[in-house]
């Protein structure tokens, strides 16, 4: 196959090719650094298009230059083996290969491919902005905060109950101390005999102690 054919992406064949899956958009997913086949061929393998070309959509649809730095030694066509097979094989996939491709035959028949590369940043970014994911994450965080708050509240209440019981025991011990035995002095007065030579008041005093239990 001459290099000029790859640069122009324009090959001349016989008449009558109708593309399989004409007008459809085919979703294709591949791993980064792997290979992918964008399958485009005539429904009747005995017929060929007048011409065909592969294009990729950037800001506009642009013809793919197989000799550019992006595609050199990474792409392969199969029309030299089978004129009805217009498929494109891309190897060593990179993030830049993500996007929309078009297989265009005779300028009026086409098939579209939307290529997604797994493992590239373009796959992860939509997940980060997904409102459903954000909602579930927020609910999970809120539930965790509520559980932690409940645990802290229960521990605080248990500690308060323990402190109150300790205070009650101390008050009970203090009350019991106040209820101890109280001593009182009872004075007994006895009359002295009149024969005592010592002047006195006429009474004899003696003290006795008795205990009185309160309550």
PDB file of C-alpha atoms in Angstrom:
ATOM      1  CA  UNK A   1       0.000   0.000   0.000  1.00  0.00           C
ATOM      2  CA  UNK A   2       1.486   3.317  -0.972  1.00  0.00           C
ATOM      3  CA  UNK A   3       2.108   6.034   1.628  1.00  0.00           C
ATOM      4  CA  UNK A   4       0.078   8.474  -0.428  1.00  0.00           C
ATOM      5  CA  UNK A   5      -3.055   6.425   0.169  1.00  0.00           C
ATOM      6  CA  UNK A   6      -2.615   6.707   3.958  1.00  0.00           C
ATOM      7  CA  UNK A   7      -2.007  10.435   3.784  1.00  0.00           C
ATOM      8  CA  UNK A   8      -5.081  11.112   1.694  1.00  0.00           C
ATOM      9  CA  UNK A   9      -7.182   8.316   3.266  1.00  0.00           C
ATOM     10  CA  UNK A  10      -8.853   8.035  -0.113  1.00  0.00           C
ATOM     11  CA  UNK A  11      -9.102   4.794  -2.007  1.00  0.00           C
ATOM     12  CA  UNK A  12     -10.995   4.037  -5.192  1.00  0.00           C
ATOM     13  CA  UNK A  13     -12.961   0.833  -5.564  1.00  0.00           C
ATOM     14  CA  UNK A  14     -15.967  -0.461  -7.437  1.00  0.00           C
ATOM     15  CA  UNK A  15     -19.563   0.653  -7.100  1.00  0.00           C
ATOM     16  CA  UNK A  16     -22.362  -0.443  -4.807  1.00  0.00           C
ATOM     17  CA  UNK A  17     -21.031  -0.485  -1.191  1.00  0.00           C
ATOM     18  CA  UNK A  18     -23.679  -0.032   1.483  1.00  0.00           C
ATOM     19  CA  UNK A  19     -22.183   0.250   4.956  1.00  0.00           C
ATOM     20  CA  UNK A  20     -23.281  -2.189   7.621  1.00  0.00           C
ATOM     21  CA  UNK A  21     -24.949  -0.218  10.484  1.00  0.00           C
ATOM     22  CA  UNK A  22     -25.197   2.820   8.216  1.00  0.00           C
ATOM     23  CA  UNK A  23     -26.014   6.015  10.152  1.00  0.00           C
ATOM     24  CA  UNK A  24     -25.687   4.431  13.609  1.00  0.00           C
ATOM     25  CA  UNK A  25     -23.515   5.521  16.537  1.00  0.00           C
ATOM     26  CA  UNK A  26     -21.618   2.604  18.091  1.00  0.00           C
ATOM     27  CA  UNK A  27     -20.308   2.860  21.666  1.00  0.00           C
ATOM     28  CA  UNK A  28     -16.822   1.376  22.092  1.00  0.00           C
ATOM     29  CA  UNK A  29     -14.851   1.006  25.334  1.00  0.00           C
ATOM     30  CA  UNK A  30     -11.204  -0.030  25.605  1.00  0.00           C
ATOM     31  CA  UNK A  31      -8.431  -0.029  28.200  1.00  0.00           C
ATOM     32  CA  UNK A  32      -5.677   2.516  28.079  1.00  0.00           C
ATOM     33  CA  UNK A  33      -2.492   1.218  26.367  1.00  0.00           C
ATOM     34  CA  UNK A  34      -4.498  -1.572  24.680  1.00  0.00           C
ATOM     35  CA  UNK A  35      -5.840  -1.808  21.095  1.00  0.00           C
ATOM     36  CA  UNK A  36      -9.308  -1.242  19.653  1.00  0.00           C
ATOM     37  CA  UNK A  37     -10.944  -2.096  16.332  1.00  0.00           C
ATOM     38  CA  UNK A  38     -13.488   0.345  14.908  1.00  0.00           C
ATOM     39  CA  UNK A  39     -15.388  -2.027  12.627  1.00  0.00           C
ATOM     40  CA  UNK A  40     -16.639  -0.522   9.358  1.00  0.00           C
ATOM     41  CA  UNK A  41     -17.375  -2.610   6.255  1.00  0.00           C
ATOM     42  CA  UNK A  42     -19.717  -3.017   3.316  1.00  0.00           C
ATOM     43  CA  UNK A  43     -22.765  -5.219   3.820  1.00  0.00           C
ATOM     44  CA  UNK A  44     -21.892  -7.053   0.608  1.00  0.00           C
ATOM     45  CA  UNK A  45     -18.268  -8.087   0.901  1.00  0.00           C
ATOM     46  CA  UNK A  46     -18.082  -8.420  -2.887  1.00  0.00           C
ATOM     47  CA  UNK A  47     -18.633  -4.685  -3.339  1.00  0.00           C
ATOM     48  CA  UNK A  48     -16.449  -1.718  -2.468  1.00  0.00           C
ATOM     49  CA  UNK A  49     -17.031   2.030  -2.073  1.00  0.00           C
ATOM     50  CA  UNK A  50     -15.697   4.560  -4.542  1.00  0.00           C
ATOM     51  CA  UNK A  51     -13.754   6.110  -1.667  1.00  0.00           C
ATOM     52  CA  UNK A  52     -13.722   6.203   2.119  1.00  0.00           C
ATOM     53  CA  UNK A  53     -12.116   8.254   4.844  1.00  0.00           C
ATOM     54  CA  UNK A  54     -11.803   8.243   8.637  1.00  0.00           C
ATOM     55  CA  UNK A  55     -12.438  11.424  10.601  1.00  0.00           C
ATOM     56  CA  UNK A  56     -12.347  12.443  14.268  1.00  0.00           C
ATOM     57  CA  UNK A  57     -14.413  15.163  15.890  1.00  0.00           C
ATOM     58  CA  UNK A  58     -12.523  17.836  17.809  1.00  0.00           C
ATOM     59  CA  UNK A  59     -14.065  21.277  17.506  1.00  0.00           C
ATOM     60  CA  UNK A  60     -15.118  20.121  14.021  1.00  0.00           C
ATOM     61  CA  UNK A  61     -14.819  16.902  12.048  1.00  0.00           C
ATOM     62  CA  UNK A  62     -11.208  16.569  10.889  1.00  0.00           C
ATOM     63  CA  UNK A  63      -9.610  13.989   8.616  1.00  0.00           C
ATOM     64  CA  UNK A  64      -7.268  11.683  10.517  1.00  0.00           C
ATOM     65  CA  UNK A  65      -3.670  12.070   9.390  1.00  0.00           C
ATOM     66  CA  UNK A  66      -2.156   8.639   9.939  1.00  0.00           C
ATOM     67  CA  UNK A  67       1.354  10.072   9.557  1.00  0.00           C
ATOM     68  CA  UNK A  68       0.942  12.657  12.320  1.00  0.00           C
ATOM     69  CA  UNK A  69       2.810  12.289  15.618  1.00  0.00           C
ATOM     70  CA  UNK A  70      -0.396  11.195  17.327  1.00  0.00           C
ATOM     71  CA  UNK A  71      -1.130   8.261  14.984  1.00  0.00           C
ATOM     72  CA  UNK A  72       2.156   7.288  13.351  1.00  0.00           C
ATOM     73  CA  UNK A  73       2.863   3.540  13.786  1.00  0.00           C
ATOM     74  CA  UNK A  74      -0.325   3.123  15.860  1.00  0.00           C
ATOM     75  CA  UNK A  75      -3.044   2.702  13.209  1.00  0.00           C
ATOM     76  CA  UNK A  76      -3.809   0.078  10.593  1.00  0.00           C
ATOM     77  CA  UNK A  77      -6.323  -0.288   7.740  1.00  0.00           C
ATOM     78  CA  UNK A  78      -7.469  -3.582   6.199  1.00  0.00           C
ATOM     79  CA  UNK A  79      -8.704  -2.551   2.744  1.00  0.00           C
ATOM     80  CA  UNK A  80      -5.551  -3.942   1.145  1.00  0.00           C
ATOM     81  CA  UNK A  81      -6.633  -7.383   2.374  1.00  0.00           C
ATOM     82  CA  UNK A  82     -10.343  -6.955   1.690  1.00  0.00           C
ATOM     83  CA  UNK A  83     -11.593  -3.872  -0.221  1.00  0.00           C
ATOM     84  CA  UNK A  84     -14.972  -4.096   1.549  1.00  0.00           C
ATOM     85  CA  UNK A  85     -13.327  -3.942   4.979  1.00  0.00           C
ATOM     86  CA  UNK A  86     -12.869  -0.284   5.918  1.00  0.00           C
ATOM     87  CA  UNK A  87     -12.169  -0.939   9.617  1.00  0.00           C
ATOM     88  CA  UNK A  88      -9.604   1.014  11.614  1.00  0.00           C
ATOM     89  CA  UNK A  89      -7.306  -0.564  14.240  1.00  0.00           C
ATOM     90  CA  UNK A  90      -5.756   1.783  16.828  1.00  0.00           C
ATOM     91  CA  UNK A  91      -2.983   0.421  19.075  1.00  0.00           C
ATOM     92  CA  UNK A  92      -1.322   1.726  22.250  1.00  0.00           C
ATOM     93  CA  UNK A  93      -4.379   3.766  23.207  1.00  0.00           C
ATOM     94  CA  UNK A  94      -3.927   7.034  25.079  1.00  0.00           C
ATOM     95  CA  UNK A  95      -6.279   9.586  26.620  1.00  0.00           C
ATOM     96  CA  UNK A  96      -6.086  11.631  23.427  1.00  0.00           C
ATOM     97  CA  UNK A  97      -7.760   8.785  21.523  1.00  0.00           C
ATOM     98  CA  UNK A  98     -10.981   9.279  23.494  1.00  0.00           C
ATOM     99  CA  UNK A  99     -13.718  10.861  21.382  1.00  0.00           C
ATOM    100  CA  UNK A 100     -16.026  10.507  18.374  1.00  0.00           C
ATOM    101  CA  UNK A 101     -14.922   8.898  15.103  1.00  0.00           C
ATOM    102  CA  UNK A 102     -16.587   8.652  11.689  1.00  0.00           C
ATOM    103  CA  UNK A 103     -16.157   6.087   8.945  1.00  0.00           C
ATOM    104  CA  UNK A 104     -17.312   7.905   5.803  1.00  0.00           C
ATOM    105  CA  UNK A 105     -17.853   6.121   2.496  1.00  0.00           C
ATOM    106  CA  UNK A 106     -18.512   7.908  -0.800  1.00  0.00           C
ATOM    107  CA  UNK A 107     -19.074  11.153   1.104  1.00  0.00           C
ATOM    108  CA  UNK A 108     -22.657  10.298   2.001  1.00  0.00           C
ATOM    109  CA  UNK A 109     -22.656   7.008   3.961  1.00  0.00           C
ATOM    110  CA  UNK A 110     -21.216   6.987   7.451  1.00  0.00           C
ATOM    111  CA  UNK A 111     -20.975   5.139  10.757  1.00  0.00           C
ATOM    112  CA  UNK A 112     -20.108   6.897  14.009  1.00  0.00           C
ATOM    113  CA  UNK A 113     -18.082   5.517  16.917  1.00  0.00           C
ATOM    114  CA  UNK A 114     -17.838   6.967  20.418  1.00  0.00           C
ATOM    115  CA  UNK A 115     -14.591   5.679  21.899  1.00  0.00           C
ATOM    116  CA  UNK A 116     -14.114   5.702  25.685  1.00  0.00           C
ATOM    117  CA  UNK A 117     -10.729   4.853  27.185  1.00  0.00           C
ATOM    118  CA  UNK A 118     -10.901   3.178  30.600  1.00  0.00           C
ATOM    119  CA  UNK A 119      -8.219   4.215  33.058  1.00  0.00           C
ATOM    120  CA  UNK A 120      -7.890   7.720  31.644  1.00  0.00           C
ATOM    121  CA  UNK A 121      -8.718  10.896  33.565  1.00  0.00           C
ATOM    122  CA  UNK A 122     -11.703  11.531  31.297  1.00  0.00           C
ATOM    123  CA  UNK A 123     -13.448   8.501  32.816  1.00  0.00           C
ATOM    124  CA  UNK A 124     -12.927   9.497  36.437  1.00  0.00           C
ATOM    125  CA  UNK A 125     -13.923  13.153  36.240  1.00  0.00           C
ATOM    126  CA  UNK A 126     -17.670  12.611  35.609  1.00  0.00           C
ATOM    127  CA  UNK A 127     -17.814  10.298  38.636  1.00  0.00           C
ATOM    128  CA  UNK A 128     -16.456  13.051  40.891  1.00  0.00           C
ATOM    129  CA  UNK A 129     -19.155  15.436  39.722  1.00  0.00           C
ATOM    130  CA  UNK A 130     -22.008  12.943  39.854  1.00  0.00           C
ATOM    131  CA  UNK A 131     -24.738  14.485  42.077  1.00  0.00           C
ATOM    132  CA  UNK A 132     -25.990  11.049  43.153  1.00  0.00           C
ATOM    133  CA  UNK A 133     -22.523  10.078  44.400  1.00  0.00           C
ATOM    134  CA  UNK A 134     -22.213  13.393  46.244  1.00  0.00           C
ATOM    135  CA  UNK A 135     -25.664  12.911  47.817  1.00  0.00           C
ATOM    136  CA  UNK A 136     -24.864   9.418  49.105  1.00  0.00           C
ATOM    137  CA  UNK A 137     -21.510  10.618  50.435  1.00  0.00           C
ATOM    138  CA  UNK A 138     -23.198  13.478  52.312  1.00  0.00           C
ATOM    139  CA  UNK A 139     -25.810  11.118  53.806  1.00  0.00           C
ATOM    140  CA  UNK A 140     -23.062   8.731  54.913  1.00  0.00           C
ATOM    141  CA  UNK A 141     -21.099  11.508  56.609  1.00  0.00           C
ATOM    142  CA  UNK A 142     -24.252  12.802  58.334  1.00  0.00           C
ATOM    143  CA  UNK A 143     -25.122   9.311  59.608  1.00  0.00           C
ATOM    144  CA  UNK A 144     -21.592   8.875  60.952  1.00  0.00           C
ATOM    145  CA  UNK A 145     -21.756  12.216  62.775  1.00  0.00           C
ATOM    146  CA  UNK A 146     -25.114  11.266  64.321  1.00  0.00           C
ATOM    147  CA  UNK A 147     -23.781   7.901  65.537  1.00  0.00           C
ATOM    148  CA  UNK A 148     -20.684   9.493  67.058  1.00  0.00           C
ATOM    149  CA  UNK A 149     -22.853  12.169  68.696  1.00  0.00           C
ATOM    150  CA  UNK A 150     -25.109   9.497  70.209  1.00  0.00           C
ATOM    151  CA  UNK A 151     -22.137   7.587  71.620  1.00  0.00           C
ATOM    152  CA  UNK A 152     -20.660  10.737  73.167  1.00  0.00           C
ATOM    153  CA  UNK A 153     -24.053  11.708  74.653  1.00  0.00           C
ATOM    154  CA  UNK A 154     -24.554   8.247  76.191  1.00  0.00           C
ATOM    155  CA  UNK A 155     -21.092   8.293  77.739  1.00  0.00           C
ATOM    156  CA  UNK A 156     -21.679  11.770  79.142  1.00  0.00           C
ATOM    157  CA  UNK A 157     -24.976  10.738  80.719  1.00  0.00           C
ATOM    158  CA  UNK A 158     -23.417   7.606  82.217  1.00  0.00           C
ATOM    159  CA  UNK A 159     -20.619   9.675  83.705  1.00  0.00           C
ATOM    160  CA  UNK A 160     -23.111  12.156  85.141  1.00  0.00           C
ATOM    161  CA  UNK A 161     -25.128   9.361  86.724  1.00  0.00           C
ATOM    162  CA  UNK A 162     -21.946   7.963  88.277  1.00  0.00           C
ATOM    163  CA  UNK A 163     -21.046  11.372  89.692  1.00  0.00           C
ATOM    164  CA  UNK A 164     -24.548  11.826  91.136  1.00  0.00           C
ATOM    165  CA  UNK A 165     -24.411   8.405  92.819  1.00  0.00           C
ATOM    166  CA  UNK A 166     -21.018   9.281  94.300  1.00  0.00           C
ATOM    167  CA  UNK A 167     -22.408  12.560  95.678  1.00  0.00           C
ATOM    168  CA  UNK A 168     -25.416  10.765  97.157  1.00  0.00           C
ATOM    169  CA  UNK A 169     -23.149   8.274  98.936  1.00  0.00           C
ATOM    170  CA  UNK A 170     -21.056  11.115 100.356  1.00  0.00           C
ATOM    171  CA  UNK A 171     -24.154  12.940 101.602  1.00  0.00           C
ATOM    172  CA  UNK A 172     -25.440   9.736 103.176  1.00  0.00           C
ATOM    173  CA  UNK A 173     -22.144   9.212 105.016  1.00  0.00           C
ATOM    174  CA  UNK A 174     -22.154  12.810 106.225  1.00  0.00           C
ATOM    175  CA  UNK A 175     -25.710  12.438 107.495  1.00  0.00           C
ATOM    176  CA  UNK A 176     -24.797   9.253 109.329  1.00  0.00           C
ATOM    177  CA  UNK A 177     -21.890  11.070 110.964  1.00  0.00           C
ATOM    178  CA  UNK A 178     -24.247  13.775 112.206  1.00  0.00           C
ATOM    179  CA  UNK A 179     -26.545  11.116 113.628  1.00  0.00           C
ATOM    180  CA  UNK A 180     -23.813   9.816 115.992  1.00  0.00           C
ATOM    181  CA  UNK A 181     -24.317   9.687 119.774  1.00  0.00           C
ATOM    182  CA  UNK A 182     -24.576  13.024 121.580  1.00  0.00           C
ATOM    183  CA  UNK A 183     -23.428  13.196 125.153  1.00  0.00           C
ATOM    184  CA  UNK A 184     -25.127  15.288 127.815  1.00  0.00           C
ATOM    185  CA  UNK A 185     -24.205  16.053 131.409  1.00  0.00           C
ATOM    186  CA  UNK A 186     -26.787  15.383 134.096  1.00  0.00           C
ATOM    187  CA  UNK A 187     -26.118  16.949 137.463  1.00  0.00           C
ATOM    188  CA  UNK A 188     -27.381  15.257 140.604  1.00  0.00           C
ATOM    189  CA  UNK A 189     -27.682  17.378 143.701  1.00  0.00           C
ATOM    190  CA  UNK A 190     -27.547  15.775 147.181  1.00  0.00           C
ATOM    191  CA  UNK A 191     -28.073  17.449 150.474  1.00  0.00           C
ATOM    192  CA  UNK A 192     -25.142  17.636 152.875  1.00  0.00           C
ATOM    193  CA  UNK A 193     -25.499  16.584 156.466  1.00  0.00           C
ATOM    194  CA  UNK A 194     -25.860  19.534 158.894  1.00  0.00           C
ATOM    195  CA  UNK A 195     -23.016  18.204 161.019  1.00  0.00           C
ATOM    196  CA  UNK A 196     -20.345  19.058 158.418  1.00  0.00           C
ATOM    197  CA  UNK A 197     -17.932  21.640 159.994  1.00  0.00           C
ATOM    198  CA  UNK A 198     -17.178  23.139 156.647  1.00  0.00           C
ATOM    199  CA  UNK A 199     -19.285  26.017 155.476  1.00  0.00           C
ATOM    200  CA  UNK A 200     -20.963  25.173 152.316  1.00  0.00           C
ATOM    201  CA  UNK A 201     -24.089  25.856 150.513  1.00  0.00           C
ATOM    202  CA  UNK A 202     -25.734  22.839 151.975  1.00  0.00           C
ATOM    203  CA  UNK A 203     -25.646  20.799 148.785  1.00  0.00           C
ATOM    204  CA  UNK A 204     -23.361  18.152 147.334  1.00  0.00           C
ATOM    205  CA  UNK A 205     -22.806  18.053 143.593  1.00  0.00           C
ATOM    206  CA  UNK A 206     -22.001  15.035 141.531  1.00  0.00           C
ATOM    207  CA  UNK A 207     -21.909  14.640 137.756  1.00  0.00           C
ATOM    208  CA  UNK A 208     -22.968  11.730 135.611  1.00  0.00           C
ATOM    209  CA  UNK A 209     -22.924  11.376 131.852  1.00  0.00           C
ATOM    210  CA  UNK A 210     -25.607   9.834 129.834  1.00  0.00           C
ATOM    211  CA  UNK A 211     -25.778   9.267 126.140  1.00  0.00           C
ATOM    212  CA  UNK A 212     -28.777  10.238 124.148  1.00  0.00           C
ATOM    213  CA  UNK A 213     -29.297   8.687 120.735  1.00  0.00           C
ATOM    214  CA  UNK A 214     -30.855  11.145 118.319  1.00  0.00           C
ATOM    215  CA  UNK A 215     -33.537   9.917 115.949  1.00  0.00           C
TER     216      UNK A 215
END
